[in-house]
XYZ file of C-alpha atoms in Angstrom:
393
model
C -13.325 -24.230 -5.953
C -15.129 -21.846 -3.314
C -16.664 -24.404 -0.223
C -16.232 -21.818 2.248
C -17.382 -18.025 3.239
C -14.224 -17.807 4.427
C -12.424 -18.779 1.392
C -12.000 -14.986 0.670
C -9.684 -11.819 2.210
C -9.651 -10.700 5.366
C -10.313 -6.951 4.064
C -13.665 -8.171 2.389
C -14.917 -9.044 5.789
C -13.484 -5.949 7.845
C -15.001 -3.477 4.625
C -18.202 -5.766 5.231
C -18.675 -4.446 8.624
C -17.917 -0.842 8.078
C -20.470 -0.284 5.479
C -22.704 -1.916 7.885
C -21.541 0.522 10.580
C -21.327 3.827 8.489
C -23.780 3.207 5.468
C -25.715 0.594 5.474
C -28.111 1.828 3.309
C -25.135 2.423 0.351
C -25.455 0.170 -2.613
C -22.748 -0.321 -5.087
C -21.902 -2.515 -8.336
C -18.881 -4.030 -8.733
C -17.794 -5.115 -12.383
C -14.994 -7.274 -13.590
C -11.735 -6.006 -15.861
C -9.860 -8.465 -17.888
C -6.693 -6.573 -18.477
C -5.511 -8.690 -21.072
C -8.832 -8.535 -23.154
C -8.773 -12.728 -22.781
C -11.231 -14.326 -25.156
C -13.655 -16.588 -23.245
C -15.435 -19.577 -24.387
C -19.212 -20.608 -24.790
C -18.008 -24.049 -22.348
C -16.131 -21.761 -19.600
C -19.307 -19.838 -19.592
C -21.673 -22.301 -18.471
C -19.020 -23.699 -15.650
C -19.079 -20.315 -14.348
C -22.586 -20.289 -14.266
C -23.154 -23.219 -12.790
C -19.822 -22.283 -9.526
C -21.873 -19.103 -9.183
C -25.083 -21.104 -8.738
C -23.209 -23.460 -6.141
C -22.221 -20.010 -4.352
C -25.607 -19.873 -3.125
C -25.311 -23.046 -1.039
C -22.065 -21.930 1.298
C -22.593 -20.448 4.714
C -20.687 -19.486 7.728
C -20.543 -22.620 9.850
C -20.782 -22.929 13.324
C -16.889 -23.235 14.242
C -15.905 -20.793 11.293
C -17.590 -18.169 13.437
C -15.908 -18.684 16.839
C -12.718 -19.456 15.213
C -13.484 -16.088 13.568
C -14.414 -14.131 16.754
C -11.660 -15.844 19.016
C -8.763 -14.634 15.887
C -10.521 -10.834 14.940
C -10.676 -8.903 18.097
C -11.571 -5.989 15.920
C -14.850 -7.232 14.365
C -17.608 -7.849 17.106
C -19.444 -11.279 17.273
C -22.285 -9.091 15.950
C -21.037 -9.208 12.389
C -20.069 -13.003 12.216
C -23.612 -13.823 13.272
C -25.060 -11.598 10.899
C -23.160 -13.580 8.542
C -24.388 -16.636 9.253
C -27.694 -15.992 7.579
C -25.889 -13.961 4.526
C -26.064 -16.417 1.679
C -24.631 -15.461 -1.852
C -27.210 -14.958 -4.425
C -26.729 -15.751 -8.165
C -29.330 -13.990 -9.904
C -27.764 -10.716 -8.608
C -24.370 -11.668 -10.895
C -24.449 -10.675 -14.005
C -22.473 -12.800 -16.601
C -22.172 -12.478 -20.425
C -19.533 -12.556 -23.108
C -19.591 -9.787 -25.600
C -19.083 -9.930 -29.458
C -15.177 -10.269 -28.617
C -15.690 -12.728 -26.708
C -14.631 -10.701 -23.527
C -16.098 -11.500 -20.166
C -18.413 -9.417 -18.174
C -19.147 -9.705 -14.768
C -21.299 -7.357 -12.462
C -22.840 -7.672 -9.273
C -25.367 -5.038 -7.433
C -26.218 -5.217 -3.919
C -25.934 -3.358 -0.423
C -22.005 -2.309 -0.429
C -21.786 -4.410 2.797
C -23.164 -7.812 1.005
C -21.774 -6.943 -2.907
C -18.151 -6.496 -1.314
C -18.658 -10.366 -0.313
C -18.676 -11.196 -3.666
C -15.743 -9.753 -5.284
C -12.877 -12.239 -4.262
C -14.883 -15.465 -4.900
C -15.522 -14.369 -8.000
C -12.155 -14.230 -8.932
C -11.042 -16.893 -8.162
C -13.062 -18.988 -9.717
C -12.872 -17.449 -12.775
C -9.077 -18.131 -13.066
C -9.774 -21.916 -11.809
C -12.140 -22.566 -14.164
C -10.510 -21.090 -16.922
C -7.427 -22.882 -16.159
C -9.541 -26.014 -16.557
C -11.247 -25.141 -19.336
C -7.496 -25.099 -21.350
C -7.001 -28.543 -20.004
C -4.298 -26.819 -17.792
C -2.667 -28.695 -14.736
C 0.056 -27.794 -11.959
C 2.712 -30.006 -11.397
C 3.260 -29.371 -7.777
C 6.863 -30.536 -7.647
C 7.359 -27.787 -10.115
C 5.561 -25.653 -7.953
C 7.085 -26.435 -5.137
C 10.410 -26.708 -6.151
C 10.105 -23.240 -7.300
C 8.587 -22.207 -3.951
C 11.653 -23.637 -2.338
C 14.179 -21.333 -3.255
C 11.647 -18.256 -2.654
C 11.725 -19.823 0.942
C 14.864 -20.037 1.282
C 15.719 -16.410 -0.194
C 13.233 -15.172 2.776
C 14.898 -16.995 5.743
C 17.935 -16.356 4.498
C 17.514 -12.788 4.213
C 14.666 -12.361 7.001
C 12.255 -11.378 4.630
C 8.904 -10.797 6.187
C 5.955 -11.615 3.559
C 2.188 -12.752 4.158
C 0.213 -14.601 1.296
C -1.658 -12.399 -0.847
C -2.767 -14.938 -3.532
C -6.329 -15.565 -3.593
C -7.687 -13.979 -6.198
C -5.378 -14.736 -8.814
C -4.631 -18.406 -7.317
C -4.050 -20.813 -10.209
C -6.851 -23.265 -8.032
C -7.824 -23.821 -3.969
C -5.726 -27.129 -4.159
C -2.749 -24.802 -5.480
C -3.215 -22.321 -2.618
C -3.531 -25.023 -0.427
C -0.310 -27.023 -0.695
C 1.635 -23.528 -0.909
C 0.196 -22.427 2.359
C 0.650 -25.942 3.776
C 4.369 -25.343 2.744
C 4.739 -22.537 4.108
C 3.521 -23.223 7.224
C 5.774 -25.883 7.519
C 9.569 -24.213 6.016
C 8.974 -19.973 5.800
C 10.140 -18.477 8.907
C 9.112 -15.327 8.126
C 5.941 -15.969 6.600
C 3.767 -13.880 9.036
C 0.478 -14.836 8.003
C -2.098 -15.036 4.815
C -5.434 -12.793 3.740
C -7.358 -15.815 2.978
C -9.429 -16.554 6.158
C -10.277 -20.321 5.040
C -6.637 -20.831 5.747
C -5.510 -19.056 8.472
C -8.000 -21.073 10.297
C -6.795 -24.382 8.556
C -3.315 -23.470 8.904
C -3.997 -21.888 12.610
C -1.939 -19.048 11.007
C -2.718 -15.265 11.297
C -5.205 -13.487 9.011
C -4.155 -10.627 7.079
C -5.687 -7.566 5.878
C -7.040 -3.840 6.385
C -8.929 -1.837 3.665
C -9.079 -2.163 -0.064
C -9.396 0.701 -2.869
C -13.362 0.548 -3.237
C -13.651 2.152 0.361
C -11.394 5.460 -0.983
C -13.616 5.430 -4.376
C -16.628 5.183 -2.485
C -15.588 8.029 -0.527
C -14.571 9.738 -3.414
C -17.429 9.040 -5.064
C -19.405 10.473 -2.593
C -17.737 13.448 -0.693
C -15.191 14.274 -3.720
C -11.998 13.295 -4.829
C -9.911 16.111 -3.170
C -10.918 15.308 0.547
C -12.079 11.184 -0.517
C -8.240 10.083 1.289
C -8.925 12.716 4.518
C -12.535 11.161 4.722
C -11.772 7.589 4.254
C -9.104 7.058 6.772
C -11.002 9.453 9.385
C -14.506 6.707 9.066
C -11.913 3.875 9.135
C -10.486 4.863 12.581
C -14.251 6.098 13.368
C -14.771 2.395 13.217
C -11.271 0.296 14.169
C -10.047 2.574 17.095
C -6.732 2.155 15.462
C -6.743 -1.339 15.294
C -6.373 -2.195 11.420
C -3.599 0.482 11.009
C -2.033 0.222 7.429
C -3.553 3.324 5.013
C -3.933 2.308 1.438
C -1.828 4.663 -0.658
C -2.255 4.830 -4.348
C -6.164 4.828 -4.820
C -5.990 8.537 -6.452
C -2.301 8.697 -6.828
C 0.144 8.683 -4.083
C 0.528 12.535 -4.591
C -3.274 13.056 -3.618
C -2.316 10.713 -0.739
C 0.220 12.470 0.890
C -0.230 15.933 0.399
C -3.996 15.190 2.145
C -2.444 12.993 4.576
C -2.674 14.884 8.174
C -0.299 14.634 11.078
C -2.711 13.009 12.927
C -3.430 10.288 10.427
C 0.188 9.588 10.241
C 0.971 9.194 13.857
C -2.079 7.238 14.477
C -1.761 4.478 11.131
C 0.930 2.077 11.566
C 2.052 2.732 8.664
C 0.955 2.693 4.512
C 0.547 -0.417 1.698
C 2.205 0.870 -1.092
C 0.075 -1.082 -4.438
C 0.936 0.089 -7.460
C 4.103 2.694 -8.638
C 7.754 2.930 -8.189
C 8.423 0.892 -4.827
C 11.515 2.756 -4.165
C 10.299 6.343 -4.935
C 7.493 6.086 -2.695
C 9.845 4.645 0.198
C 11.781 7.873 -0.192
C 8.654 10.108 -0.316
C 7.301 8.718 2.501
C 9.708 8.635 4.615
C 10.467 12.738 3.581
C 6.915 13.362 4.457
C 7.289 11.720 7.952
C 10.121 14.094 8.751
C 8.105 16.515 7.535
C 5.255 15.638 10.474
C 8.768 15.117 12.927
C 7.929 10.869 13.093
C 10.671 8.900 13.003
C 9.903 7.047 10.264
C 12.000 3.524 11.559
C 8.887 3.250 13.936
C 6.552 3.012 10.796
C 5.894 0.291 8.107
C 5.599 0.144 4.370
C 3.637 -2.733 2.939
C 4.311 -3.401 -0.206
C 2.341 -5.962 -2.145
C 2.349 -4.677 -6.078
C 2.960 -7.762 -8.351
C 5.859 -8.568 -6.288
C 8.165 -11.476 -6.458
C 11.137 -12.837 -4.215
C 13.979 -11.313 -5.563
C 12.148 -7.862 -5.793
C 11.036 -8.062 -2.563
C 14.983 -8.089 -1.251
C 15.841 -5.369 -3.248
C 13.184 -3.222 -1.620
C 13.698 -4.414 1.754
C 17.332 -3.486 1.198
C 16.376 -0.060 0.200
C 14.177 0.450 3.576
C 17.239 -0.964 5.923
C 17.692 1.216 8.737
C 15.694 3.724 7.338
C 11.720 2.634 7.360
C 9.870 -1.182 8.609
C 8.776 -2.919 5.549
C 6.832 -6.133 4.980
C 5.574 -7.717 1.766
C 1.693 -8.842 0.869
C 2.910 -11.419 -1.949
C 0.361 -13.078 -3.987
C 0.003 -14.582 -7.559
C 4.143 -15.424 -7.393
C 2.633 -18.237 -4.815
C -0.541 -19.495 -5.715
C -0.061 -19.104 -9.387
C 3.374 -20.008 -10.266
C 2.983 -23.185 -12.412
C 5.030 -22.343 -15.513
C 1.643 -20.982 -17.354
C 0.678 -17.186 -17.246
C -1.592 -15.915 -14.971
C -4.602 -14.183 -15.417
C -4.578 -10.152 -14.920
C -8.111 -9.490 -13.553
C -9.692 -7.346 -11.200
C -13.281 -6.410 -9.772
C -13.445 -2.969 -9.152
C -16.582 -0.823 -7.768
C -17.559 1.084 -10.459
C -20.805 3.385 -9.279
C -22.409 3.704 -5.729
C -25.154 5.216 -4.307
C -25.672 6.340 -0.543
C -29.643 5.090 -0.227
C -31.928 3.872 -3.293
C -33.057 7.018 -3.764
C -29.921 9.469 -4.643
C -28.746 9.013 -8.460
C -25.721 6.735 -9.069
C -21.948 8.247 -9.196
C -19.497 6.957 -10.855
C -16.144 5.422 -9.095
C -12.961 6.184 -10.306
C -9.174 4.875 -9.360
C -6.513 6.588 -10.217
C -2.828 4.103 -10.562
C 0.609 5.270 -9.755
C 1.268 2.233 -12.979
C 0.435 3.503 -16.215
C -2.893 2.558 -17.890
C -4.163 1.308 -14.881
C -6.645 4.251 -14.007
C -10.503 2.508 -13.647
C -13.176 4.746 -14.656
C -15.375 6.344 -17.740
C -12.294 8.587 -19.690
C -15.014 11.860 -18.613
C -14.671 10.958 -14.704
C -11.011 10.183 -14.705
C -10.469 13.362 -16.611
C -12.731 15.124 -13.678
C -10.912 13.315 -11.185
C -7.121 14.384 -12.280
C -8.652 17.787 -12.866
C -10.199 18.076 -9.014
C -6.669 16.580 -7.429
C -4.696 18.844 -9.946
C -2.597 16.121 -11.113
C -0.306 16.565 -14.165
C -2.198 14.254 -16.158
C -5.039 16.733 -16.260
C -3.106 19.599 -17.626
C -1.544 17.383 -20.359
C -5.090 16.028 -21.472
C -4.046 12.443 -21.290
């Protein structure tokens, strides 16, 4: 299960700090989406009320926080000892099953401590419900199947960090995969779960996630939430922390706001949701726009991805744009059953106590993925004057 703070992304800690730095007065809620409408039990229930209740008793040991501040330049000592006293606290999680038998999940807190709790959550909602069925993973399965991935990616120099955390069939899973790894992947160039970089003595992944666009969004409106959000990022990073998040309103709203600036100073982009190979060639076309060479840049790509899709892409980008791969539930949740499709998305924000809540909305470049009340997504497409909003859908 969860025995460590660090057991999380590297993102949830470096979106930690820059609510802290920019608005630390901003609360949010974050709420859980099942996207397969999964019908929970009475007995998974109270096991995930009683791992949120253990939450409480983790904390930020001693050598977790120099390992942290000797292995993130970027994040001053500041924040790791503030997060030594932060302790997760139940009663702010909300947890029910409705009528269907659908699970709900919501926590409300300070943006910089209810971030904290979105990745934990996760994953121990697919571990528990995974022993709840009486499901186990035969690691030789597991690992067998990992073995060819491996060998596809040295093979073919495939660069690729582990991504799998929230969706991870269990921590034991994870675990042994990342121990593999470690051990036969050549081009494995890291993994977003702190816990084990440290472990593993292996780099820590990670930049921004979508919930930093929608609060901007949220807050200074959709059409200039993109400009805004990357412009506080580097207000906070000095251009450390350099991939921009694409598709959190659509990569058209993305690049048609993104500046010259912006794209000379990010690294490059994380492309999350859409048409991988469309959005290589659109990118690229909009760096020649801005006269980059666009072989100096970098795609990440980390939507759903497996192996084989992965070297298709890669193949696409050859000689013409970097590209790396954030690859995640095809590693820690590979065991021959399926994986669950959930999320925790912020759904309404506030800048102090006192303003009214706003809603958050994210748009998808994937169909049916947009998050949001069908009134605000409708407002949204109609603000970015996306095609979605002139067909009514």
């Amino acid at each position: 299960m969860i025995d460590s703070i660090l057991d999380t992304d590297l993102y949830k800690f470096t979106t930690s700090y820059a609510y802290i730095k920019l608005f630390p007065y901003a609360v949010g809620t974050f709420e859980f989406t099942d996207r397969d409408e999964t019908v929970y039990t009475e007995d998974f229930l109270e096991k995930l009320k009683a791992a949120i209740a253990r939450l409480s008793q983790i904390r930020l040991k001693p050598e977790e926080l120099d390992y942290m501040t000797a292995h993130c330049r970027f994040l001053p000592r500041v924040y790791w000892e503030w997060l030594s006293s932060f302790r997760f606290h139940p009663e702010r999680v909300e947890v029910s099953l409705d009528k269907q038998a659908h699970l709900h999940i919501a926590v409300t807190d300070y943006l910089y401590k209810a971030t904290l709790y979105e990745v934990p959550l996760l994953a121990i909602v697919s571990e528990i419900l995974n022993e709840s069925l009486g499901r186990t993973a035969d690691m030789d399965y597991v690992i067998r199947r990992l073995g060819k991935k491996v060998e596809l990616s040295n093979e073919h120099r495939l660069s690729f960090s582990e991504f799998g955390t929230r969706r991870r069939f269990s921590a034991e899973v994870q675990d042994r995969v990342i121990g593999y790894l470690t051990r036969h992947a050549r081009y494995c160039t890291g993994t977003s779960n702190c816990y084990f970089a440290m472990k593993y003595d292996i780099k820590p992944m990670g930049t921004h996630p979508h919930e930093w666009f929608m609060f901007h969004g949220a807050q200074f409106g959709y059409i200039h939430a993109n400009y805004m959000a990357l412009e506080n990022w580097v207000n906070v990073y000095d251009g450390d922390l350099g991939t921009a998040l694409a598709d959190t309103y659509t990569t058209d709203a993305f690049l048609c706001n993104l500046s010259r600036k912006q794209a000379k100073l990010f690294d490059g982009v994380r492309c999350d949701s859409g048409d991988e190979y469309e959005f290589t060639d659109r990118l690229i076309e909009r760096y020649r726009e801005f006269g980059i060479d666009p072989t100096t840049k970098t795609i990440i790509f980390s939507n759903a991805l497996d192996f084989d899709k992965a070297l298709s892409i890669q193949r696409h980008c050859a000689g013409r744009i970097r590209c790396a791969f954030g690859i995640g539930t095809n590693l820690t949740n590979d065991t021959g059953y399926k994986p669950l499709n959930i999320v925790m998305k912020l759904t309404r924000c506030k800048m102090n106590t006192n303003q009214e809540w706003r809603e958050c909305v994210k748009l998808s470049d994937d169909a049916g993925k947009h998050l949001g009340s069908t009134a605000e997504v409708k407002a949204c497409l109609y603000d970015l004057r996306l095609a979605d909003a002139v067909s009514g859908n």
